[in-house]
Coordinates of C-alpha atoms and ligand atoms in Angstrom, one line a residue:
X1 CA 45.3 36.2 -51.4
X2 CA 48.5 35.6 -51.2
X3 CA 49.1 32.4 -51.8
X4 CA 51.7 30.4 -49.2
X5 CA 54.8 27.7 -50.2
X6 CA 56.6 25.6 -46.7
X7 CA 59.6 24.9 -47.9
X8 CA 63.0 24.5 -46.6
X9 CA 66.3 22.7 -47.8
X10 CA 66.0 20.6 -44.7
X11 CA 63.7 18.6 -46.6
X12 CA 66.7 17.2 -48.7
X13 CA 68.4 15.9 -45.5
X14 CA 66.3 12.8 -45.5
X15 CA 68.9 10.6 -46.7
X16 CA 67.1 6.9 -48.4
X17 CA 70.1 6.3 -51.4
X18 CA 68.8 4.9 -54.5
X19 CA 65.6 5.3 -53.8
X20 CA 61.9 6.2 -55.3
X21 CA 61.0 8.6 -52.7
X22 CA 64.7 10.4 -52.8
X23 CA 65.5 14.1 -52.3
X24 CA 65.7 14.8 -55.9
X25 CA 61.8 15.3 -56.3
X26 CA 62.2 18.1 -54.1
X27 CA 64.5 19.9 -55.8
X28 CA 63.2 19.1 -59.4
X29 CA 60.2 20.9 -58.1
X30 CA 61.4 24.2 -56.7
X31 CA 64.4 24.3 -59.3
X32 CA 60.5 24.0 -61.8
X33 CA 59.1 27.2 -59.4
X34 CA 62.3 28.3 -60.0
X35 CA 63.0 28.8 -63.6
X36 CA 58.6 29.7 -64.3
X37 CA 59.3 32.5 -62.0
X38 CA 56.8 30.9 -59.8
X39 CA 58.0 30.9 -56.8
X40 CA 58.1 35.0 -56.6
X41 CA 55.3 34.4 -57.2
X42 CA 54.1 33.0 -53.7
X43 CA 54.9 33.8 -50.1
X44 CA 57.8 31.5 -48.3
X45 CA 56.3 30.0 -45.0
X46 CA 59.3 29.0 -43.1
X47 CA 58.7 25.2 -41.2
X48 CA 59.6 25.2 -37.3
X49 CA 59.7 21.3 -35.7
X50 CA 56.8 20.0 -34.3
X51 CA 56.6 19.3 -30.4
X52 CA 56.6 16.2 -29.1
X53 CA 53.5 16.9 -27.2
X54 CA 52.2 18.0 -31.1
X55 CA 53.4 14.6 -32.3
X56 CA 51.6 13.0 -29.5
X57 CA 48.2 14.7 -31.0
X58 CA 48.0 10.8 -33.0
X59 CA 51.6 8.7 -32.2
X60 CA 52.1 6.5 -29.6
X61 CA 55.2 7.8 -27.3
X62 CA 57.2 4.9 -28.2
X63 CA 56.8 4.7 -31.8
X64 CA 58.7 8.7 -31.9
X65 CA 61.3 6.9 -29.4
X66 CA 61.3 4.0 -31.5
X67 CA 61.6 6.9 -34.7
X68 CA 64.2 8.9 -32.3
X69 CA 66.6 5.6 -31.9
X70 CA 67.3 4.7 -35.7
X71 CA 67.6 7.4 -36.8
X72 CA 70.6 8.0 -33.4
X73 CA 72.5 4.6 -34.4
X74 CA 72.8 5.5 -38.2
X75 CA 69.2 5.0 -40.0
X76 CA 68.4 1.9 -41.0
X77 CA 65.0 0.3 -43.6
X78 CA 62.4 0.1 -41.0
X79 CA 60.5 -2.2 -43.2
X80 CA 60.7 -3.7 -46.7
X81 CA 60.3 0.5 -48.3
X82 CA 61.0 2.5 -45.7
X83 CA 64.9 4.2 -45.8
X84 CA 66.0 6.4 -42.7
X85 CA 69.4 8.0 -42.4
X86 CA 71.0 9.7 -38.9
X87 CA 68.7 13.1 -39.4
X88 CA 65.2 11.9 -40.6
X89 CA 64.2 11.7 -37.5
X90 CA 65.1 15.7 -36.9
X91 CA 63.4 16.6 -41.2
X92 CA 60.1 14.7 -40.3
X93 CA 59.7 16.7 -37.2
X94 CA 60.2 19.0 -40.2
X95 CA 57.7 17.4 -42.4
X96 CA 55.0 17.6 -39.8
X97 CA 55.9 20.8 -38.4
X98 CA 55.8 22.4 -42.6
X99 CA 52.0 20.7 -42.4
X100 CA 51.2 22.5 -38.5
X101 CA 53.2 26.0 -40.0
X102 CA 50.9 26.0 -43.2
X103 CA 47.6 25.4 -41.3
X104 CA 48.1 28.3 -39.0
X105 CA 49.7 30.4 -41.7
X106 CA 46.7 30.0 -43.7
X107 CA 44.1 30.2 -39.4
X108 CA 45.8 32.9 -39.1
X109 CA 45.3 34.5 -42.3
X110 CA 48.4 35.0 -43.3
X111 CA 47.9 33.7 -46.0
X112 CA 44.1 32.4 -48.2
X113 CA 45.4 29.4 -48.9
X114 CA 48.8 26.5 -48.4
X115 CA 50.9 23.7 -50.3
X116 CA 53.9 22.1 -48.3
X117 CA 56.4 20.5 -49.8
X118 CA 57.7 18.7 -47.5
X119 CA 58.8 15.3 -46.9
X120 CA 59.7 12.3 -46.0
X121 CA 55.3 12.0 -46.8
X122 CA 53.0 10.6 -43.7
X123 CA 49.7 9.7 -45.1
X124 CA 50.4 6.2 -44.0
X125 CA 52.4 6.2 -40.9
X126 CA 50.5 5.1 -38.0
X127 CA 49.6 6.2 -34.5
X128 CA 52.4 3.3 -33.9
X129 CA 54.2 2.7 -37.2
X130 CA 56.0 3.7 -39.6
X131 CA 55.3 2.0 -43.4
X132 CA 54.8 3.1 -47.0
X133 CA 57.5 5.3 -46.8
X134 CA 56.4 7.6 -43.9
X135 CA 57.0 8.0 -40.7
X136 CA 55.1 10.6 -38.9
X137 CA 51.5 11.4 -40.2
X138 CA 51.8 15.1 -41.2
X139 CA 48.2 15.9 -42.1
X140 CA 46.8 14.3 -39.0
X141 CA 49.2 15.5 -36.7
X142 CA 48.7 19.5 -38.9
X143 CA 44.5 18.5 -38.8
X144 CA 44.6 17.6 -34.8
X145 CA 46.8 20.7 -33.9
X146 CA 44.2 23.0 -35.6
X147 CA 41.4 21.4 -34.4
X148 CA 42.9 21.6 -31.1
X149 CA 44.2 25.1 -31.3
X150 CA 42.1 26.4 -33.3
X151 CA 38.8 24.9 -32.3
X152 CA 37.1 24.5 -35.0
X153 CA 34.4 22.1 -35.4
X154 CA 34.9 19.6 -38.6
X155 CA 37.5 19.9 -41.3
X156 CA 37.6 18.1 -44.0
X157 CA 40.8 15.6 -46.0
X158 CA 40.7 15.2 -49.8
X159 CA 43.8 12.6 -50.5
X160 CA 44.7 11.7 -53.9
X161 CA 47.4 10.0 -54.0
X162 CA 46.8 6.9 -56.4
X163 CA 47.8 5.3 -53.1
X164 CA 45.2 4.7 -49.6
X165 CA 45.9 7.3 -46.7
X166 CA 45.2 4.0 -44.5
X167 CA 47.2 5.8 -41.4
X168 CA 45.1 9.2 -41.8
X169 CA 42.3 6.6 -42.4
X170 CA 43.0 4.9 -38.8
X171 CA 43.5 8.3 -37.4
X172 CA 40.1 9.8 -37.7
X173 CA 38.2 6.8 -37.8
X174 CA 36.0 7.2 -35.1
X175 CA 36.3 10.6 -34.8
X176 CA 32.7 12.7 -36.4
X177 CA 35.1 16.0 -36.4
X178 CA 37.8 14.6 -39.6
X179 CA 36.0 13.4 -42.2
X180 CA 38.5 11.6 -45.0
X181 CA 37.8 11.2 -48.9
X182 CA 40.1 9.3 -50.2
X183 CA 40.6 8.5 -54.3
X184 CA 43.0 5.5 -54.6
X185 CA 43.8 2.7 -56.9
X186 CA 42.2 -0.5 -55.5
X187 CA 42.7 -3.2 -54.7
X188 CA 46.5 -1.3 -54.3
X189 CA 49.1 -1.0 -52.0
X190 CA 48.3 -0.5 -48.2
X191 CA 45.5 -3.4 -49.1
X192 CA 43.3 -1.1 -46.9
X193 CA 40.1 1.3 -48.9
X194 CA 37.6 -0.6 -49.7
X195 CA 33.9 1.4 -50.4
X196 CA 33.2 -0.7 -46.5
X197 CA 35.0 0.7 -45.1
X198 CA 33.3 4.3 -44.0
X199 CA 34.1 5.1 -40.4
X200 CA 33.4 3.7 -36.8
X201 CA 31.3 4.8 -33.1
X202 CA 31.2 8.3 -33.6
X203 CA 32.5 8.2 -36.8
X204 CA 30.0 6.5 -39.1
X205 CA 29.8 7.7 -42.3
X206 CA 32.9 10.1 -41.7
X207 CA 35.2 8.0 -43.6
X208 CA 34.3 8.3 -47.4
X209 CA 36.7 5.9 -49.4
X210 CA 36.7 6.5 -53.4
X211 CA 38.3 2.7 -54.5
X212 CA 39.4 3.1 -58.4
X213 CA 40.2 0.7 -60.3
X214 CA 43.8 0.8 -62.5
X215 CA 43.4 2.4 -65.5
X216 CA 41.2 5.7 -64.2
X217 CA 42.3 8.8 -66.1
X218 CA 41.0 12.9 -65.7
X219 CA 37.6 11.4 -66.6
X220 CA 36.8 9.4 -64.4
X221 CA 38.9 11.8 -61.1
X222 CA 36.0 14.0 -62.1
X223 CA 33.5 12.1 -62.8
X224 CA 34.0 10.6 -58.5
X225 CA 35.2 15.0 -57.6
X226 CA 31.6 15.7 -59.3
X227 CA 29.3 13.1 -57.9
X228 CA 30.8 12.1 -54.8
X229 CA 33.6 15.4 -53.3
X230 CA 31.9 17.5 -53.7
X231 CA 27.8 16.4 -52.2
X232 CA 30.0 15.0 -49.9
X233 CA 32.1 18.2 -48.6
X234 CA 28.9 19.9 -49.0
X235 CA 27.0 17.8 -46.3
X236 CA 29.9 17.7 -43.5
X237 CA 30.3 21.6 -44.0
X238 CA 33.6 22.0 -43.0
X239 CA 36.4 25.0 -41.7
X240 CA 39.1 24.0 -42.7
X241 CA 40.5 21.7 -45.7
X242 CA 43.6 19.8 -45.5
X243 CA 45.5 17.7 -48.6
X244 CA 47.3 14.4 -49.0
X245 CA 48.4 15.9 -52.1
X246 CA 50.0 13.1 -53.8
X247 CA 50.8 13.0 -57.6
X248 CA 51.5 8.8 -58.2
X249 CA 48.6 8.8 -60.1
X250 CA 49.9 10.7 -62.9
X251 CA 49.9 8.3 -66.4
X252 CA 53.4 9.1 -66.8
X253 CA 54.6 7.3 -63.2
X254 CA 55.9 4.6 -63.0
X255 CA 54.5 2.8 -59.4
X256 CA 50.9 3.1 -60.1
X257 CA 48.6 2.6 -63.4
X258 CA 46.1 5.3 -62.8
X259 CA 45.7 7.7 -66.8
X260 CA 45.6 11.3 -64.5
X261 CA 47.2 14.4 -67.0
X262 CA 48.6 18.1 -65.0
X263 CA 46.2 19.0 -67.1
X264 CA 43.7 16.5 -64.3
X265 CA 45.6 17.6 -61.6
X266 CA 45.0 21.6 -62.1
X267 CA 40.5 20.7 -62.6
X268 CA 40.6 18.8 -59.9
X269 CA 43.0 21.2 -57.6
X270 CA 39.6 23.7 -59.1
X271 CA 36.9 22.1 -58.0
X272 CA 39.0 22.1 -54.8
X273 CA 39.2 24.9 -54.1
X274 CA 36.4 26.6 -54.7
X275 CA 34.5 24.2 -52.1
X276 CA 37.1 25.6 -49.5
X277 CA 35.7 29.3 -51.0
X278 CA 31.6 28.3 -51.0
X279 CA 32.2 26.5 -47.1
X280 CA 35.1 27.6 -45.8
X281 CA 36.9 31.1 -45.8
X282 CA 39.0 29.8 -49.3
X283 CA 40.7 27.7 -46.1
X284 CA 42.7 25.6 -47.8
X285 CA 46.3 23.3 -46.9
X286 CA 47.9 21.4 -49.4
X287 CA 51.0 18.3 -47.3
X288 CA 52.4 16.4 -50.8
X289 CA 52.7 13.0 -50.3
X290 CA 53.9 11.0 -53.4
X291 CA 55.0 11.2 -56.7
X292 CA 57.4 10.2 -57.8
X293 CA 58.2 10.6 -61.8
X294 CA 60.0 14.4 -61.0
X295 CA 58.7 15.9 -64.6
X296 CA 55.4 15.2 -63.9
X297 CA 55.1 15.9 -60.2
X298 CA 57.0 19.2 -61.2
X299 CA 54.0 20.1 -63.7
X300 CA 51.4 18.9 -61.8
X301 CA 52.7 20.6 -58.0
X302 CA 53.4 24.2 -60.4
X303 CA 49.6 24.1 -61.8
X304 CA 48.4 23.3 -58.5
X305 CA 49.8 26.7 -57.5
X306 CA 49.1 28.1 -60.8
X307 CA 45.6 26.5 -59.8
X308 CA 45.4 28.7 -56.4
X309 CA 47.1 32.1 -57.9
X310 CA 44.3 32.7 -60.6
X311 CA 47.2 31.4 -62.9
X312 CA 46.1 29.5 -66.8
X313 CA 47.6 25.9 -66.6
X314 CA 50.4 24.4 -68.6
X315 CA 50.8 20.4 -69.4
X316 CA 54.1 20.2 -71.0
X317 CA 53.6 16.5 -70.8
X318 CA 49.7 16.0 -72.5
X319 CA 47.5 13.1 -72.4
X320 CA 48.5 10.2 -71.8
X321 CA 49.6 7.8 -75.0
X322 CA 47.3 5.3 -73.3
X323 CA 44.1 4.4 -73.3
X324 CA 43.1 1.2 -71.3
X325 CA 39.6 1.7 -71.3
X326 CA 37.7 1.2 -68.0
X327 CA 34.8 0.5 -66.8
X328 CA 32.1 0.6 -64.8
X329 CA 32.7 4.0 -62.9
X330 CA 29.3 5.0 -63.0
X331 CA 28.8 0.9 -60.5
X332 CA 30.7 2.5 -58.8
X333 CA 29.5 5.5 -58.0
X334 CA 26.7 5.2 -57.1
X335 CA 26.9 2.1 -54.4
X336 CA 29.0 5.3 -52.8
X337 CA 26.1 7.4 -53.1
X338 CA 23.8 4.5 -52.3
X339 CA 25.9 4.3 -48.3
X340 CA 26.8 7.0 -47.8
X341 CA 23.2 8.2 -49.1
X342 CA 24.5 11.5 -51.6
X343 CA 22.0 13.3 -53.1
Ligands
ZN1 ZN1 51.2 7.0 -53.1

């Protein structure tokens, strides 16, 4: 099956200056895909701008207007982490629209799976506010749009970014139709994502948080994927799997303290791919969130595409030179399985 790549140079126009979330991230990824010849194996899917109606599936109109206003006034800081340039509003429309197009290309059968290489990222953006480098919640908008357009009964969102996707959790906290599962360093920014946050009302149980201690690497992540994410996904029976793909849990990434390798990302993506094949006809969409060490980010995304294409994975960075020795994973997994009644 074809693998789609959603990309457009417009994503470079969200100018954040010296910020860690900058255009150089996408430039590093694209040049890696080009120099390895991998880009030629992908099917380019052109993004479009999300409409105001599509943004409004997740965001309040005042928030959308605020982002538009700040851009028109020349940009500026929205909070201590999040900055905009004059073009950022338009780019953010294309980031949300890129996640939508990736989803449409998979749902319409143009490609088997797809990856939206977009920025700004999205998973911290809440219905009412931008935060954590995120303006609009790309993956949440794509999920809502897919529920509406394709009348899907259930969508699973897996978020392996090192940070908790507080915005995505908030959007779907009451929803039985969208299961949100997050692995993240904890305690850490943004502070949410404890085991006890499990959803509310009709959505009770459809939020699964896996808050991991600093220092977790490939073996801890694989344990969590096999023992929690796989059985939870099987029970939920999604019709589509979306992934908030953040690569800032790589050991070389300076923003956090996790120890995942490129090989580890490949193994996680393989598990997700097999889940999609088993549960929902292979329908699988990735949307880029974090990842700030350019070498690790580019190699990890190439590894993601290699798994989707059925290629072998190369890991130019290797395993972490540090060994943290994390304890307590078994009891954490046991506690989460008990809370969520998982086999
Ligand atoms: Zn992150």
